Amino acid sequence: MPLRLRQAVAGRPNLLSTRNVGVISVGERGYVVYPSGSNVVLLTSELELSDTLPFWSALPHRASTSNPGVVQGVCCSNIDHLIVAWTDVHVVFWQYLSTKKAGSWNVHSTIVASSSISSLDFRAGILVLGTKNGIEYWRMDPQAEVVVWDRLWERPYPTPTSITLSPSSGHIGWFKTGQRSAYILATDRNGQAVGMAQEIRHPREIAWIGWRKPTSGSSDSHLYTITTNSVFRIYSPVLDDPLWFQLLSSLDHRAFAKSINHPAGKGKEPAHNDFGLMWVWDAEVLREVVKAELARIKEKHIQVTQETMTVMEGLESEESDIIAWTGSDGNLVLRSIINIERKPPTLLKTLPLTKCKLPPLSSPSSWSPDTQLLHIPGSVPSLLAVLAPSSEYPSITSYRLSLADVLSSRSLAITPTSRSMSADEAGPVQLQHPIRRFARTPNGRGLLAIGDNGELGAWYKQQLSLRPGKWHLGPRALIGKGHWQTPTVPSEAALFAKGRAIVFYTQPADGSATITLQHLDSGSMKPREPIILPHFDPSADDDVEMLLAVSDIDDGYSGGSRRTQRAIVTAATRNGEAWVWRVISRITPKEGDLENQPNVQLVSHYRLPLKSEHDDHECRPKMILPVDPMGWHQSVIDWTTDTPLQDMILTISTDGDLEFWTPKIGGHLAGEKADNEVKHGDAACEHEGTGGVEKGDEAWIRSSTVRTERSNVIMARCSSRKKTVLVCELDDGRHEMTIWDSKVSEFSTGLELTHVFEQGDRIQDLDWTTTSDLQSVLAVGFAHKVVFVCEQRMSYVETTPGWAPFLTIDMERYTPVPISDSIWLAGGSLAVGTGNQIYLFSRFLGRESPSSSPAGSMKSVALDEDEPEDIFQLIAHRNGPLVDYHPIQLGQCLLWDKADLVKSILVELVKSLKKCEEDGKKRIRFHRLDPSEFYSRKQKAKMIKASTNKYDGLFDSFQPPPDDDEDEFTDKVVNELVERLNGRVALPLSTSEKSFLATIAQATLEAEQQRRSLDLCGMRYLISLRMYVNWDRLSSSDTPISSSSTNLPDFIQATRDEQRKNHFSFRNIVWASHSESQDLLLSASKETRKDGKMSWEDARRMGVFLWLKPSESYKSQLEDIARNRFMQDEDRDPTSCSLIFFALGKKKVVHGLWRQAPGHKEQALMLKFLTNDFELDRWKTAAMKNAYALLSKQRYEYAAAFFMLGGSPKDAINVCLRHLKDWQLGVALARVVEPNEMEGKPIGPIMRWILEETVLPIAFRGGHRWLASWAFWTLGRRDLSVRILISPMNIIATDFSPDKPLEVGNPDNDDPSLLLMFQHLKSKSLQTAKGTNEVSTKLEYDFVLHNARVFFRMGCHNLALDLLRSWSFERPFFPSRAKPKTQNIAPPTPISATTTSTSPVRPTISGLDTLTVGHSRRPTFMLTSEKRRESLFMDIDVLAVDHSNDTSAVPTPTTNTSQSPSLNGIATPPEAQDGEKEEVKDADAEEVERSPPPPKKIGNLMKELKQDVQQGAMEFNMDNFF
């Protein structure tokens, strides 16, 4: 879907020759052609930009010139469909070639003249050139397949200004501006010049010459001339000498003036003191128009006067010519010349035809003898008069003529083809030179283009409420405000006050640098005299790199007719020196009083306190740029005190550090009048080191820092939402683009995207804008395209980039000229500068292929109702809040124990679909839920109907209705939903999302039906398993995964196999490992396979042997895997399953399998070998030798089987780890060969070796928190299993292995389910409680805040609000046997008055400070009921733990929770077992400040517990401690 082209601003015409405009018609389309810069521009009949033909691209050998010249003139040939342009000695021909779908202009041929060309003319394969040395005559064969130009002759003559070729004979005519002579040279049939040129003298300077186009079959030649005093003359050959021309007739302006009835005085002739302007209608075009007009009148029975019909029929029969004259009174007078081809010449006559009024806004002086007629044939023929540009009127102007109305002298007979200028428009603004860069106002209403040679153009972007189909009814979006030239090209520019006020930084070569302020008055194309901003005196080696101006009407949404009262201008140099000026406007609404200049005052001059990472000295930033104000939707400056409220400057250090700066100047601005009372006022503050500026009195405050470690930054931009894009050039020349967020923490480095472009894709410009819902959009400009990049909604079920391209503007469809700059404007419009042209794209989308003109873009087919109509809606669709029934949001609700909410949403969705079907609507109408529904903890009250029965007896009882009768979510609802997902009512979901929604509904129903046997952890695994199966089905078929496909560049390339492999997250395995419903989970995992037979690949993908608790079923399931593996191969190869069977100790089974493999070449050897007793050392050694032999042959799995057979399981597992790269297989084998876990004992040495040497390094190196948590839990380090969920991984790596720290990669923190697991585990056992208390509240707060942002990026805004609103920062408290007054155990992060820098400090955040004694805590984020909590498991051997504060000490792991805990070998009596299952009530009292002695350590707790146990095994009930 391309963007609609709203408006195209063509370049200004070149006024270097008399041929500065041409017309040509191709089929039913007409074009106006003119030279502009180094291009040839083609306009439509409505003067909309159609095509651009780069002149120098047609001459590749000249394309590399350092200073390509501008095009001097153009000439068009309607017969050959050729456009000719020239500059200097080069001539280029373009020809229109039509294809089946569309046509295009292609280079036809090129010519190099002997000297510089001043003018030319082309007709029927003959080209005549007027050069500096005279005249050249060229010819080619138009019918030849290969174009070959031959120069026949060259003659020296004075350089002609205009040269023309006779269409019927071989005569050439020319003249030179300022002279009174025209010259005619005859040629023969071979093209050779005959005789000498005839000089035809005139009494006045010649303004125009041209040849009459005779009728077909006539060879007469008539030369027309017009002099500067508006006298028209006709020259023709004499009868006896066809080479000699003489005057035939003349007509001056008085003859036209007499046709107008002027009021005159008595006896006096009306006075006429002006010559007017005269031009000749092309006779060939006139004949076509008269013929077409008569046919249209007769065909459509158009009512015209008889007099008009007689005149038109006479024009057709007599083949007359028409001469037009415009006077200063605004009248257009026509006279006809008849009998011009008859003999003798005395029959020639001139007759008055008509007169009519010019359009009101048409100036008579804008017409000239070079005006041309363009006839566009078609069902409705069109006749256009195209006015040639001049120095006084430099733009192309055209008028549509109705011949019948003109001859009838009707009003509106002449109408302008283009839309009239608005009252606010100063005039048409077009650029002559190529654009260097753009600048805009903070709100994007004003646009400034800075061109070469100091050319400047200003426009205003109107806010129009027109739909694309009505654009032609309204004014233009960009209206010209000013066009002027400056002696020096400004280095930096800033606009404010809707573009009327412009600030420039210029540094002339022979002068000092200045910053000036200019005001552009309404109706004036040039600004006022500049005002130099005071006290600006940078060092000689310093340059301003940042210039920002914000006024009160550009701050946020500006009003309609308000005028600027105050503004702030900020400038910063490369060395970090910053100035801030205050501008107070005193311009009256009349804007005519030049004495009312604004008051400008310096309010701050300060050097930013930049520090280097390597030393404390001030450093020079590599870049300094503004925080882009485009998209500021709230107040940026408090205008009551003139205090900026947001960051305004971004500095980038040489080390790649991003530092954001906010000016702190409110105290300097408010209420200060005298200059000497302003601290940083007109007496500029020179800040050197620490001189003069006290702590806290700095003028600029560093608000945040982001460390990117990018030292080769070549381009950067920062959005108003403080998203920063950096472009770095790599060693191989490629460009790397990274996007950074300013919000960084322990869990986010700020990096959101990294992408390296291909070698040929070099980024030229960057620009940000912000949507109405505060989403940042980046435009990345290349040489011939602009790529739009926006934030992409994060997915819970797959890995997606944080940003992705969503739209591309291919500028080669509009122009071959490279892009110079692009910039966002108000309303989501994008202005793209190519050469000296500007293309303005609206935010609206079209469905057809992009059109090269605004008119074509306006007529493109409208979008369907369910498709987004603009890029803002498209971005919201890709990254905005999800609809309530979106499967991603519903899946998250299920994970966060909001099953009732999911059921109610699905039920309402089915009702809405039914209602829409009944109403005949094609699109779903679903009322969004109130956000409070997502965090409401109220249980639905069960309505019990009052019984009418009276209870007279004692044993009468009331039986409430069952729950199932009240639950609307049933099988019927799910089936109806699945049937209607692809029904007549459309949902804004893709095919894959609809499939996910059906999966969510079915999984919710399944969980509801099994809610009594399926715990919460199991339900989470089941939901994820169902989603994975759905994804696996979609990715393995041809069903599209995304809703739309585009040809945009992919920021992350991933194959379907990689997506399927990485789709099932390890988090699901961890959930299953903590579930007590493992039989149901195992059954559900088997059901994912069609035949119910699970292979090892399936089991490994779902982590079955990681979460399945070791038991006899564990062995049987592993045996099933081995059996399935043997049966899936047609060859029945026993080597594929020998490893597992040997680990299970079933050698006889393998022996039996070998008997069933008669075709195997190793059958006989293996049958004989397996009959031996491998309990003997001899056969163990033999098996080991065979294993090493198989290793050398790279038969790794079979080698591992022989290691297992030889009684060396560790070697077998080592082969799995090192060669097979399958650590899950190693874990499964270790749990079988070491039955410790099955017997309720700690894990064995092999299992510990696998986890410590393989699994944990993989987890830390890849940043896999879930894998590390599972590994620590399996190791018995449950405290670390909890801490690893949210703590920095490098700290956990050091605590676990201080002597040999693990390598830590980039941790995966963008997962809200980590908080779920943390909530689930933090009070599960003493170890987890210990680990929880080692996590500071500030760290937990930051992690909650980070994952709230993750919810926001997932589109689950309601869940993000719920998380922030209801998360509880409570901590499990350890009991004490002594009195609470003296023996209270404090948490690890106490609030102390003597907090040191090394102690974590409690954040002063609203919500955390309210956790005081006696405060009623908010409910936790999980939907907790009023039921009692699970008890804390005693998984710490209190007799063995002497230094609990030593996190590296590994406590003895707990036994199976189903067994009775044992303390120091003393069995706990049944009473203690029951006590362990009692609820452990959380203390509601918050930690309070206390003075030394320090809080009691956990080691003291263990000693007290040891005494309790030794004093008679008292009942351990945590409730006794509160």
CSV table of N, CA and C in Angstrom, one decimal, residues 881-893 901-906 908-909 926-931 933-934 987-989 997 1000 1355-1359:
chain,number,residue,atom,x,y,z
A,881,PRO,N,-2.5,-0.7,21.2
A,881,PRO,CA,-3.1,-1.6,22.2
A,881,PRO,C,-3.9,-2.7,21.4
A,882,LEU,N,-3.8,-3.9,21.9
A,882,LEU,CA,-4.6,-5.0,21.3
A,882,LEU,C,-6.0,-4.9,21.7
A,883,VAL,N,-6.9,-5.4,20.9
A,883,VAL,CA,-8.3,-5.6,21.2
A,883,VAL,C,-8.4,-6.6,22.3
A,884,ASP,N,-9.5,-6.5,23.1
A,884,ASP,CA,-9.6,-7.3,24.3
A,884,ASP,C,-9.6,-8.8,23.9
A,885,TYR,N,-10.1,-9.1,22.8
A,885,TYR,CA,-10.2,-10.5,22.4
A,885,TYR,C,-9.0,-11.0,21.6
A,886,HIS,N,-7.9,-10.2,21.5
A,886,HIS,CA,-6.8,-10.7,20.8
A,886,HIS,C,-6.1,-11.9,21.5
A,887,PRO,N,-5.7,-12.9,20.8
A,887,PRO,CA,-5.2,-14.1,21.5
A,887,PRO,C,-4.0,-13.9,22.3
A,888,ILE,N,-3.1,-12.9,21.9
A,888,ILE,CA,-1.9,-12.6,22.8
A,888,ILE,C,-2.4,-12.1,24.1
A,889,GLN,N,-3.3,-11.2,24.1
A,889,GLN,CA,-3.8,-10.6,25.4
A,889,GLN,C,-4.5,-11.7,26.2
A,890,LEU,N,-5.3,-12.5,25.6
A,890,LEU,CA,-6.0,-13.6,26.3
A,890,LEU,C,-5.1,-14.6,26.9
A,891,GLY,N,-4.0,-14.9,26.1
A,891,GLY,CA,-3.0,-15.8,26.6
A,891,GLY,C,-2.3,-15.3,27.8
A,892,GLN,N,-2.0,-14.0,27.8
A,892,GLN,CA,-1.4,-13.4,29.0
A,892,GLN,C,-2.3,-13.4,30.2
A,893,CYS,N,-3.6,-13.2,29.9
A,893,CYS,CA,-4.6,-13.2,31.0
A,893,CYS,C,-4.6,-14.6,31.6
A,901,LEU,N,-11.9,-13.8,33.5
A,901,LEU,CA,-11.9,-12.6,32.6
A,901,LEU,C,-11.9,-13.1,31.1
A,902,VAL,N,-11.0,-14.1,30.8
A,902,VAL,CA,-10.9,-14.7,29.5
A,902,VAL,C,-12.3,-15.3,29.1
A,903,LYS,N,-12.9,-16.0,29.9
A,903,LYS,CA,-14.1,-16.6,29.6
A,903,LYS,C,-15.2,-15.6,29.3
A,904,SER,N,-15.3,-14.5,30.1
A,904,SER,CA,-16.3,-13.5,29.9
A,904,SER,C,-16.0,-12.8,28.6
A,905,ILE,N,-14.7,-12.5,28.2
A,905,ILE,CA,-14.4,-11.9,26.9
A,905,ILE,C,-14.8,-12.8,25.8
A,906,LEU,N,-14.6,-14.0,25.8
A,906,LEU,CA,-14.9,-15.0,24.7
A,906,LEU,C,-16.4,-15.1,24.6
A,908,GLU,N,-18.6,-12.7,25.4
A,908,GLU,CA,-19.1,-11.5,24.8
A,908,GLU,C,-18.7,-11.4,23.3
A,909,LEU,N,-17.6,-12.0,22.9
A,909,LEU,CA,-17.2,-12.0,21.5
A,909,LEU,C,-18.2,-12.8,20.7
A,926,PHE,N,-17.4,-4.6,18.8
A,926,PHE,CA,-17.1,-5.1,20.1
A,926,PHE,C,-16.8,-4.0,21.1
A,927,HIS,N,-17.5,-3.9,22.2
A,927,HIS,CA,-17.3,-2.8,23.1
A,927,HIS,C,-16.1,-3.2,24.0
A,928,ARG,N,-15.1,-2.4,24.1
A,928,ARG,CA,-14.0,-2.7,24.9
A,928,ARG,C,-14.3,-2.7,26.4
A,929,LEU,N,-13.6,-3.5,27.1
A,929,LEU,CA,-13.9,-3.6,28.5
A,929,LEU,C,-13.3,-2.4,29.2
A,930,ASP,N,-13.8,-2.0,30.3
A,930,ASP,CA,-13.2,-1.0,31.2
A,930,ASP,C,-11.9,-1.5,31.7
A,931,PRO,N,-10.9,-0.7,31.8
A,931,PRO,CA,-9.6,-1.2,32.4
A,931,PRO,C,-9.7,-1.8,33.8
A,933,GLU,N,-11.8,-3.8,34.8
A,933,GLU,CA,-12.2,-5.2,34.7
A,933,GLU,C,-10.9,-6.1,34.7
A,934,PHE,N,-9.8,-5.6,34.3
A,934,PHE,CA,-8.6,-6.4,34.2
A,934,PHE,C,-7.9,-6.5,35.6
A,987,LEU,N,-13.2,-10.0,11.5
A,987,LEU,CA,-12.5,-9.5,12.7
A,987,LEU,C,-11.1,-9.0,12.3
A,988,PRO,N,-10.6,-8.0,13.0
A,988,PRO,CA,-9.3,-7.4,12.6
A,988,PRO,C,-8.2,-8.3,13.1
A,989,LEU,N,-8.2,-9.6,12.7
A,989,LEU,CA,-7.2,-10.5,13.0
A,989,LEU,C,-6.7,-11.2,11.7
A,997,LEU,N,-6.6,-17.7,18.4
A,997,LEU,CA,-7.8,-17.4,19.2
A,997,LEU,C,-8.6,-18.7,19.5
A,1000,ILE,N,-6.8,-20.7,22.0
A,1000,ILE,CA,-7.0,-20.1,23.4
A,1000,ILE,C,-8.3,-20.5,23.9
A,1355,GLY,N,1.3,-4.7,23.6
A,1355,GLY,CA,0.0,-4.2,23.3
A,1355,GLY,C,-1.0,-4.5,24.5
A,1356,CYS,N,-0.5,-5.0,25.6
A,1356,CYS,CA,-1.4,-5.4,26.7
A,1356,CYS,C,-1.3,-4.2,27.7
A,1357,HIS,N,-1.9,-3.1,27.3
A,1357,HIS,CA,-1.8,-1.9,28.2
A,1357,HIS,C,-2.5,-2.1,29.5
A,1358,ASN,N,-3.7,-2.8,29.4
A,1358,ASN,CA,-4.4,-3.0,30.7
A,1358,ASN,C,-3.7,-3.9,31.7
A,1359,LEU,N,-2.9,-4.9,31.2
A,1359,LEU,CA,-2.1,-5.7,32.0
A,1359,LEU,C,-1.0,-4.9,32.6
